[in-house]
Amino acid sequence: RIFVLGIGFFTLCFLMTSLGGQFSAKRLGDSPFTIRTEVMGALESRGVLRRMSDMLELLMKRMDILARLENGTDFHKGDEARFPLDRFQPAAGLMERIQAIAQNVSDIAIKVDQILRNSLMNAKMGEGRRDQCEVPRDPKYPDCAGKVEWMRARWTSDPCYAFFGVDGTECSFLIYLSEVEWFCPPLPWRNQTAAAPSPPPLPRTQAAFRSDLARLLELVGTGKESLSFMKKRIRHLAQQWLRAARHLEQKLKGRQRDQKHILVHIGFLTEESGDVFSPRVLKGGPLGEMVQWADILAALFLLGHSLKVTVSLKELQSNLGVPPGRGNCPLTNPLPFDLIYTDYHGLQQMKQHMGLSFKKYRCRVRVIDTFGTEPAYNHEEYATLRGFRTNWGYWNLHPSQFMTMFPHTPDNSFMGFVSEELNQTERQLIKSSKVGSMAVVYGKEASIWKGKEKFLAILNKYMEIHGTVYYETQRPPEVPAFVKNHGLLPQHEFQQLLRKAKLFIGFGFPYEGPAPLEAIANGCVFLQARFDPPHSSLNHEFFRGKPTSREATSPAALQVSSQHPYAEDFIGKPHVWTVDYNNSEEFEAAIKTIMRTQVDPYLPYEYTCEGMLERIHAYIQHQDFCTTPSPSPPAKAQSPAMQSPPSPLALSPNATHLVWSPSARRDPRAWPPACNGSCKQQRPDPRLCTGDRHWKPFSEAPSTLPALEPTPPTFIFAPRLSITCDSTEYEMNHLYPAVAENVHECYLQKEPLLFSCAGHNTKYRRLCPCRDYRQGQVALCRDCL
């Protein structure tokens, strides 16, 4: 009897487990696309219930037979000593429990049968609905019919559609296009399955300055030479970063700062983009981009923000919530990041894998763009129509979302990087250890030295020349024998070499790298070649295809008139000399003068750790490209006599430009603050703002120009700037607002994304916005922090 009871008990457990598995594995009604699967699962469950009921009934019959046998014999009397009777007394209770379980199982079977009947009926109704769906004709959804037609032909082109339940029926198309995408109206019979509204966002966490970079080094990861280089740089500058963070924290005086969730995706390091940098880190390849990315990571982390760092496409997809497939469908959940810092490679990868979500969330993207992107190249329609389209532009982002290594143009945001800052003791030591006749050549690749024998021969007459050109087995033939080549040096050893040298000389390439600023910071004089005409995408292969003109006639951009325009324009003599290398006499005279010149180590504040922290803090707290833009002004002014609202601008005391009127209304949310603005006409000098040391171009020109252009602006500006406007035009043109004085015509800007400080045309005198700036921080106005 014990054996039979045991068998019965374990059989009961097995059956209950099987039944529970049947119910837990299937959930009825999750989706109309799983109705058939659920019904089959329920039918199997009903069979299990019946079999269980039959077995329990058989078990009860056998137990009843055993009980009758027990009453008719003295089966157990001789074994009472070993098997007390009280051990078998619970048998009757067990029988009652089994009977109760059997009854419950019978009741459950009846209920399951009822559920199955209802499910089958609903399934038939659902199938009928799915077969009877028609494309709605709703003027609010004009693209619905076209999208359904596309789905009919292409729904199998990407597995992501099946992931969202598309199965080839009309209703599945409409459900997808109304609930996952938004091209069709919701189906009335789907109201009960509509997703509940998302809960309100949790309260913002306040960002707190960090005092340890160890966690950041873990976030950067391993496995690539590029990452190892970046981590070494972060470690090397750690103390300067931490000291700068403490200073900025004191400067902000406990100001509230929201902690942002930030994804940093370094696209050029992914295998999908080729990762051409990592294999060249130890072979003299360009390091400027990795220097900048290492500094960006350090700044974001120390400011107290939550970071995710990715250098692979798989990690990017996982962090974004990309559905399985080829990237045609939107993200499965709302984007979990407030900001995404990436580059052009990463931008392309995001667009390929985010589907329609890319357009929705692109306002959160910040593109690290070494040379900048001008508005004429950024606006897709305009670039296509006017011949500005390149492989790297046409993203329709706000121009300030592009962040550059140097302040090339006020249209973009200046991100920058940092150079090592010396303390007073180190500065004195450098001055005492300088070798006045020692020069270091800027160029780690042998190709840079090719064809420079003439310059090197002149320089060799006065100085001992050192190089840091990479070579594996033998001396590169491009490097003359009189040059002392150290090979590729680690960053610390290269810094020591600069601290001994008197001169750091460039031969025209690479353009705008960090090395000249490092040399100047270590007490070197930087000598570079003047380009005549300046290099640009119109005349030089290196810039061809890049989304910027950087022409000599561009009124506010930093033209490529030399190897390092920032050093030429923002630092200048005695630290920076720019000469014509084609003129041997001028070149030799510059060498002689430099040898007699004493300079101290110099580093612009905006390239210190504190300067970069200050700049990134201001961008994160104040730049917002996701708010709804203000309505555009009327398409065209009708008459010069029409009434205009009061101008926010007033004539300056010296009558040379317009300034913000003290009585003008100001939007407290505007950034940069409007009170720092003014407006000037373009003078014959095309470099209107950059050439004036008291005024710098708007770093947010595309957003501030509309504020400087009320409706209609020409009639407000015209009398105060002595301009007569007989007619006006209002169109999409990156050169507007402007005035054609010879014919008294005024031109207004129609497209907000095309407000620009770049570009020039002899036909127009353009209106140029200018502002003040913080000492040593050209990217920020005095009240922008």
Tab-separated table of C-alpha atoms in Angstrom, residues 168-489:
chain	number	residue	atom	x	y	z
A	168	GLY	CA	1.126	39.611	-44.693
A	169	THR	CA	-2.541	40.436	-43.999
A	170	GLU	CA	-4.065	43.852	-44.520
A	171	CYS	CA	-4.915	44.223	-40.863
A	172	SER	CA	-1.388	43.413	-39.745
A	173	PHE	CA	-0.125	46.167	-42.063
A	174	LEU	CA	-2.589	48.664	-40.615
A	175	ILE	CA	-1.878	47.650	-37.022
A	176	TYR	CA	1.856	48.119	-37.608
A	177	LEU	CA	1.446	51.419	-39.456
A	178	SER	CA	-0.829	52.822	-36.757
A	179	GLU	CA	0.680	51.446	-33.553
A	180	VAL	CA	4.398	51.001	-34.283
A	181	GLU	CA	4.716	53.714	-36.888
A	182	TRP	CA	2.257	56.576	-37.240
A	183	PHE	CA	1.194	56.736	-40.887
A	184	CYS	CA	-2.322	55.319	-40.403
A	185	PRO	CA	-5.147	56.012	-37.920
A	186	PRO	CA	-5.745	53.512	-35.084
A	187	LEU	CA	-8.196	50.728	-35.884
A	188	PRO	CA	-11.444	51.089	-33.857
A	189	TRP	CA	-11.547	47.430	-32.850
A	190	ARG	CA	-7.986	47.747	-31.496
A	191	ASN	CA	-8.876	50.397	-28.899
A	192	GLN	CA	-9.059	47.855	-26.086
A	193	THR	CA	-5.504	46.707	-26.814
A	194	ALA	CA	-4.020	50.172	-27.067
A	195	ALA	CA	-0.934	50.619	-24.946
A	196	ALA	CA	-1.383	52.477	-21.704
A	197	PRO	CA	0.232	55.898	-21.553
A	198	SER	CA	3.833	55.780	-20.437
A	199	PRO	CA	4.419	56.779	-16.827
A	200	PRO	CA	5.761	60.264	-16.186
A	201	PRO	CA	9.563	60.509	-16.132
A	202	LEU	CA	11.247	60.138	-12.801
A	203	PRO	CA	12.609	63.268	-11.102
A	204	ARG	CA	15.954	64.372	-12.424
A	205	THR	CA	19.072	63.441	-10.484
A	206	GLN	CA	21.419	66.297	-9.800
A	207	ALA	CA	24.873	65.979	-11.347
A	208	ALA	CA	27.766	66.039	-8.903
A	209	PHE	CA	31.393	66.620	-9.849
A	210	ARG	CA	33.421	63.432	-9.603
A	211	SER	CA	36.809	63.153	-7.920
A	212	ASP	CA	38.092	59.853	-9.319
A	213	LEU	CA	38.604	58.731	-12.926
A	214	ALA	CA	39.005	54.997	-12.212
A	215	ARG	CA	35.419	54.178	-13.201
A	216	LEU	CA	35.841	56.050	-16.497
A	217	LEU	CA	38.843	53.891	-17.399
A	218	GLU	CA	36.618	50.817	-16.952
A	219	LEU	CA	33.913	52.346	-19.152
A	220	VAL	CA	36.364	53.014	-21.995
A	221	GLY	CA	37.073	49.300	-22.277
A	222	THR	CA	39.915	47.327	-23.823
A	223	GLY	CA	40.825	45.385	-26.929
A	224	LYS	CA	41.962	48.178	-29.250
A	225	GLU	CA	45.193	50.172	-29.434
A	226	SER	CA	43.081	53.301	-29.836
A	227	LEU	CA	41.371	52.667	-26.508
A	228	SER	CA	44.702	51.986	-24.810
A	229	PHE	CA	46.033	55.301	-26.126
A	230	MET	CA	42.977	57.171	-24.849
A	231	LYS	CA	43.214	55.574	-21.407
A	232	LYS	CA	46.906	56.467	-21.138
A	233	ARG	CA	46.075	60.062	-21.981
A	234	ILE	CA	43.313	60.202	-19.369
A	235	ARG	CA	45.681	58.812	-16.726
A	236	HIS	CA	48.447	61.239	-17.706
A	237	LEU	CA	46.188	64.295	-17.349
A	238	ALA	CA	44.187	62.962	-14.389
A	239	GLN	CA	45.519	65.395	-11.789
A	240	GLN	CA	44.953	68.399	-14.059
A	241	TRP	CA	41.412	67.241	-14.788
A	242	LEU	CA	40.596	66.777	-11.113
A	243	ARG	CA	42.052	70.168	-10.179
A	244	ALA	CA	40.072	71.842	-12.976
A	245	ALA	CA	36.855	70.132	-11.844
A	246	ARG	CA	37.313	71.495	-8.308
A	247	HIS	CA	37.872	75.028	-9.654
A	248	LEU	CA	34.768	74.915	-11.853
A	249	GLU	CA	32.697	73.524	-8.987
A	250	GLN	CA	33.705	76.529	-6.875
A	251	LYS	CA	32.954	78.889	-9.755
A	252	LEU	CA	29.430	77.523	-10.214
A	253	LYS	CA	28.776	77.918	-6.455
A	254	GLY	CA	26.415	74.986	-6.024
A	255	ARG	CA	24.318	75.756	-9.093
A	256	GLN	CA	21.769	73.017	-9.834
A	257	ARG	CA	22.740	70.827	-12.787
A	258	ASP	CA	20.640	67.992	-14.163
A	259	GLN	CA	22.466	64.724	-14.624
A	260	LYS	CA	22.171	63.605	-18.249
A	261	HIS	CA	22.167	60.048	-19.524
A	262	ILE	CA	24.746	60.167	-22.315
A	263	LEU	CA	25.748	57.607	-24.922
A	264	VAL	CA	29.218	58.078	-26.414
A	265	HIS	CA	29.505	56.076	-29.636
A	266	ILE	CA	32.889	56.414	-31.372
A	267	GLY	CA	31.891	55.318	-34.838
A	268	PHE	CA	35.288	55.492	-36.534
A	269	LEU	CA	36.598	52.807	-34.134
A	270	THR	CA	33.930	50.241	-35.102
A	271	GLU	CA	34.882	47.300	-37.301
A	272	GLU	CA	32.033	48.216	-39.683
A	273	SER	CA	33.693	51.566	-40.452
A	274	GLY	CA	37.083	49.921	-40.997
A	275	ASP	CA	38.745	51.137	-37.767
A	276	VAL	CA	41.710	52.445	-39.730
A	277	PHE	CA	43.018	54.322	-36.689
A	278	SER	CA	43.734	51.513	-34.218
A	279	PRO	CA	46.330	49.676	-36.370
A	280	ARG	CA	48.124	52.995	-37.017
A	281	VAL	CA	48.370	54.211	-33.428
A	282	LEU	CA	51.782	52.592	-33.039
A	283	LYS	CA	52.886	53.448	-36.584
A	284	GLY	CA	52.694	57.224	-36.640
A	285	GLY	CA	49.074	57.533	-37.679
A	286	PRO	CA	46.935	60.573	-36.824
A	287	LEU	CA	46.028	60.831	-33.155
A	288	GLY	CA	44.130	64.139	-33.106
A	289	GLU	CA	40.682	62.529	-33.129
A	290	MET	CA	41.595	60.149	-30.300
A	291	VAL	CA	43.084	63.001	-28.266
A	292	GLN	CA	39.797	64.875	-28.600
A	293	TRP	CA	37.619	61.857	-27.759
A	294	ALA	CA	39.688	61.053	-24.665
A	295	ASP	CA	39.253	64.631	-23.444
A	296	ILE	CA	35.515	64.632	-24.172
A	297	LEU	CA	35.071	61.450	-22.150
A	298	ALA	CA	37.047	62.875	-19.226
A	299	ALA	CA	35.033	66.120	-19.238
A	300	LEU	CA	31.613	64.430	-19.436
A	301	PHE	CA	32.521	62.019	-16.656
A	302	LEU	CA	33.957	64.619	-14.277
A	303	LEU	CA	30.897	66.847	-14.759
A	304	GLY	CA	28.907	64.043	-13.139
A	305	HIS	CA	26.874	62.658	-16.029
A	306	SER	CA	25.897	59.007	-16.566
A	307	LEU	CA	27.909	57.549	-19.461
A	308	LYS	CA	27.749	54.543	-21.775
A	309	VAL	CA	30.698	54.100	-24.153
A	310	THR	CA	30.431	51.956	-27.296
A	311	VAL	CA	32.925	51.180	-30.056
A	312	SER	CA	30.996	48.407	-31.823
A	313	LEU	CA	27.783	48.272	-33.821
A	314	LYS	CA	26.434	45.432	-31.698
A	315	GLU	CA	26.823	47.510	-28.519
A	316	LEU	CA	25.169	50.468	-30.215
A	317	GLN	CA	22.144	48.402	-31.248
A	318	SER	CA	21.805	46.947	-27.765
A	319	ASN	CA	21.965	50.327	-26.028
A	320	LEU	CA	19.494	51.952	-28.414
A	321	GLY	CA	16.967	49.094	-28.306
A	322	VAL	CA	17.121	48.330	-32.029
A	323	PRO	CA	14.637	45.578	-33.060
A	324	PRO	CA	16.058	42.516	-34.843
A	325	GLY	CA	16.362	43.001	-38.568
A	326	ARG	CA	17.961	45.392	-41.005
A	327	GLY	CA	17.047	48.674	-39.347
A	328	ASN	CA	13.814	49.676	-41.089
A	329	CYS	CA	11.647	49.647	-37.954
A	330	PRO	CA	11.578	52.180	-35.100
A	331	LEU	CA	13.151	51.483	-31.729
A	332	THR	CA	11.231	49.121	-29.463
A	333	ASN	CA	11.256	51.581	-26.534
A	334	PRO	CA	11.807	55.323	-26.005
A	335	LEU	CA	15.431	56.363	-26.354
A	336	PRO	CA	17.048	56.003	-22.906
A	337	PHE	CA	19.646	58.741	-23.517
A	338	ASP	CA	19.343	62.512	-23.244
A	339	LEU	CA	22.386	63.054	-25.442
A	340	ILE	CA	24.417	61.004	-27.914
A	341	TYR	CA	27.962	62.057	-28.781
A	342	THR	CA	29.168	60.428	-31.983
A	343	ASP	CA	30.966	61.170	-35.254
A	344	TYR	CA	29.922	60.997	-38.898
A	345	HIS	CA	30.497	57.225	-39.023
A	346	GLY	CA	28.345	56.743	-35.937
A	347	LEU	CA	25.696	59.081	-37.325
A	348	GLN	CA	25.423	56.942	-40.454
A	349	GLN	CA	25.194	53.763	-38.362
A	350	MET	CA	22.441	55.242	-36.206
A	351	LYS	CA	20.415	56.251	-39.236
A	352	GLN	CA	20.738	52.760	-40.731
A	353	HIS	CA	19.525	50.979	-37.599
A	354	MET	CA	17.031	53.321	-35.918
A	355	GLY	CA	14.441	53.517	-38.700
A	356	LEU	CA	11.986	56.376	-38.209
A	357	SER	CA	13.261	56.844	-34.662
A	358	PHE	CA	16.370	58.529	-36.049
A	359	LYS	CA	14.344	61.481	-37.283
A	360	LYS	CA	12.532	61.653	-33.957
A	361	TYR	CA	15.659	61.614	-31.793
A	362	ARG	CA	18.309	63.275	-33.964
A	363	CYS	CA	17.897	66.513	-32.013
A	364	ARG	CA	19.720	64.737	-29.154
A	365	VAL	CA	22.792	63.979	-31.257
A	366	ARG	CA	26.079	65.889	-30.985
A	367	VAL	CA	28.471	65.217	-33.868
A	368	ILE	CA	32.206	65.516	-33.210
A	369	ASP	CA	33.237	66.999	-36.544
A	370	THR	CA	36.914	67.932	-36.903
A	371	PHE	CA	36.614	70.512	-39.696
A	372	GLY	CA	32.978	71.582	-39.284
A	373	THR	CA	29.811	71.500	-41.389
A	374	GLU	CA	28.446	74.690	-42.881
A	375	PRO	CA	24.656	75.233	-43.148
A	376	ALA	CA	24.691	75.195	-46.954
A	377	TYR	CA	26.034	71.620	-46.860
A	378	ASN	CA	23.870	70.521	-43.930
A	379	HIS	CA	20.463	71.364	-45.446
A	380	GLU	CA	19.679	68.362	-47.669
A	381	GLU	CA	17.300	70.023	-50.134
A	382	TYR	CA	19.376	73.170	-50.463
A	383	ALA	CA	22.648	71.250	-50.812
A	384	THR	CA	21.152	69.095	-53.573
A	385	LEU	CA	19.693	72.036	-55.493
A	386	ARG	CA	22.707	74.337	-55.177
A	387	GLY	CA	25.560	71.856	-55.644
A	388	PHE	CA	26.697	71.686	-52.000
A	389	ARG	CA	25.937	67.991	-51.551
A	390	THR	CA	28.880	65.872	-50.331
A	391	ASN	CA	29.342	62.440	-48.777
A	392	TRP	CA	29.404	63.923	-45.273
A	393	GLY	CA	26.717	66.607	-45.163
A	394	TYR	CA	22.939	66.825	-45.769
A	395	TRP	CA	21.788	65.696	-42.281
A	396	ASN	CA	19.376	68.589	-41.607
A	397	LEU	CA	20.698	68.998	-38.080
A	398	HIS	CA	20.928	72.301	-36.275
A	399	PRO	CA	24.371	73.630	-37.309
A	400	SER	CA	25.357	73.954	-33.648
A	401	GLN	CA	24.974	70.189	-33.223
A	402	PHE	CA	28.266	69.835	-35.094
A	403	MET	CA	31.179	70.260	-32.668
A	404	THR	CA	34.596	71.134	-34.006
A	405	MET	CA	38.198	70.781	-32.858
A	406	PHE	CA	38.886	74.498	-33.403
A	407	PRO	CA	36.513	77.480	-33.679
A	408	HIS	CA	36.384	77.403	-37.472
A	409	THR	CA	32.999	79.013	-37.910
A	410	PRO	CA	30.370	80.505	-35.604
A	411	ASP	CA	27.759	78.265	-37.200
A	412	ASN	CA	29.071	75.190	-35.375
A	413	SER	CA	29.844	74.648	-31.696
A	414	PHE	CA	33.488	74.712	-30.691
A	415	MET	CA	34.265	71.537	-28.708
A	416	GLY	CA	38.072	71.564	-28.664
A	417	PHE	CA	40.463	69.430	-26.612
A	418	VAL	CA	43.086	70.129	-23.935
A	419	SER	CA	46.826	70.558	-23.806
A	420	GLU	CA	48.946	69.916	-20.762
A	421	GLU	CA	49.195	72.978	-18.529
A	422	LEU	CA	52.479	73.711	-16.766
A	423	ASN	CA	52.874	75.007	-13.248
A	424	GLN	CA	55.246	77.822	-12.428
A	425	THR	CA	58.097	75.501	-11.454
A	426	GLU	CA	57.825	73.569	-14.709
A	427	ARG	CA	57.726	76.784	-16.720
A	428	GLN	CA	60.952	78.022	-15.128
A	429	LEU	CA	62.622	74.656	-15.663
A	430	ILE	CA	61.690	74.674	-19.349
A	431	LYS	CA	63.055	78.170	-19.856
A	432	SER	CA	66.375	77.172	-18.310
A	433	SER	CA	66.717	73.944	-20.308
A	434	LYS	CA	65.849	75.254	-23.790
A	435	VAL	CA	68.339	74.532	-26.528
A	436	GLY	CA	68.292	77.606	-28.738
A	437	SER	CA	69.496	75.787	-31.827
A	438	MET	CA	67.178	72.781	-31.699
A	439	ALA	CA	64.164	72.302	-33.995
A	440	VAL	CA	61.548	69.536	-34.113
A	441	VAL	CA	59.656	68.844	-37.327
A	442	TYR	CA	55.852	68.421	-37.156
A	443	GLY	CA	55.179	65.160	-39.007
A	444	LYS	CA	55.276	61.491	-37.963
A	445	GLU	CA	54.645	60.073	-41.440
A	446	ALA	CA	57.480	59.904	-43.947
A	447	SER	CA	55.309	61.246	-46.780
A	448	ILE	CA	55.115	64.639	-45.041
A	449	TRP	CA	58.870	65.089	-45.488
A	450	LYS	CA	58.853	64.355	-49.204
A	451	GLY	CA	59.900	67.353	-51.331
A	452	LYS	CA	60.958	69.450	-48.312
A	453	GLU	CA	64.727	69.135	-48.848
A	454	LYS	CA	65.105	72.820	-49.700
A	455	PHE	CA	63.525	74.060	-46.454
A	456	LEU	CA	65.380	71.497	-44.388
A	457	ALA	CA	68.716	72.483	-45.907
A	458	ILE	CA	68.155	76.150	-44.960
A	459	LEU	CA	67.013	75.198	-41.455
A	460	ASN	CA	70.018	72.887	-41.023
A	461	LYS	CA	72.357	75.865	-41.444
A	462	TYR	CA	71.099	77.298	-38.151
A	463	MET	CA	69.559	74.485	-36.111
A	464	GLU	CA	69.912	70.832	-35.223
A	465	ILE	CA	66.822	69.115	-36.686
A	466	HIS	CA	64.966	66.340	-34.877
A	467	GLY	CA	62.183	64.138	-36.224
A	468	THR	CA	59.741	61.567	-34.846
A	469	VAL	CA	59.054	59.581	-38.017
A	470	TYR	CA	57.925	56.000	-37.677
A	471	TYR	CA	60.082	53.285	-39.220
A	472	GLU	CA	60.226	49.505	-38.766
A	473	THR	CA	63.575	48.279	-40.083
A	474	GLN	CA	65.451	51.119	-41.752
A	475	ARG	CA	65.516	54.890	-41.924
A	476	PRO	CA	62.797	56.318	-44.191
A	477	PRO	CA	64.461	57.653	-47.385
A	478	GLU	CA	62.366	60.854	-47.214
A	479	VAL	CA	64.165	61.903	-44.015
A	480	PRO	CA	67.607	63.428	-44.777
A	481	ALA	CA	70.665	61.963	-43.086
A	482	PHE	CA	71.369	65.165	-41.139
A	483	VAL	CA	68.050	64.833	-39.291
A	484	LYS	CA	68.178	63.057	-35.935
A	485	ASN	CA	65.144	60.803	-36.120
A	486	HIS	CA	63.881	59.420	-32.791
A	487	GLY	CA	61.250	57.196	-34.348
A	488	LEU	CA	57.720	57.226	-33.032
A	489	LEU	CA	57.781	58.423	-29.413
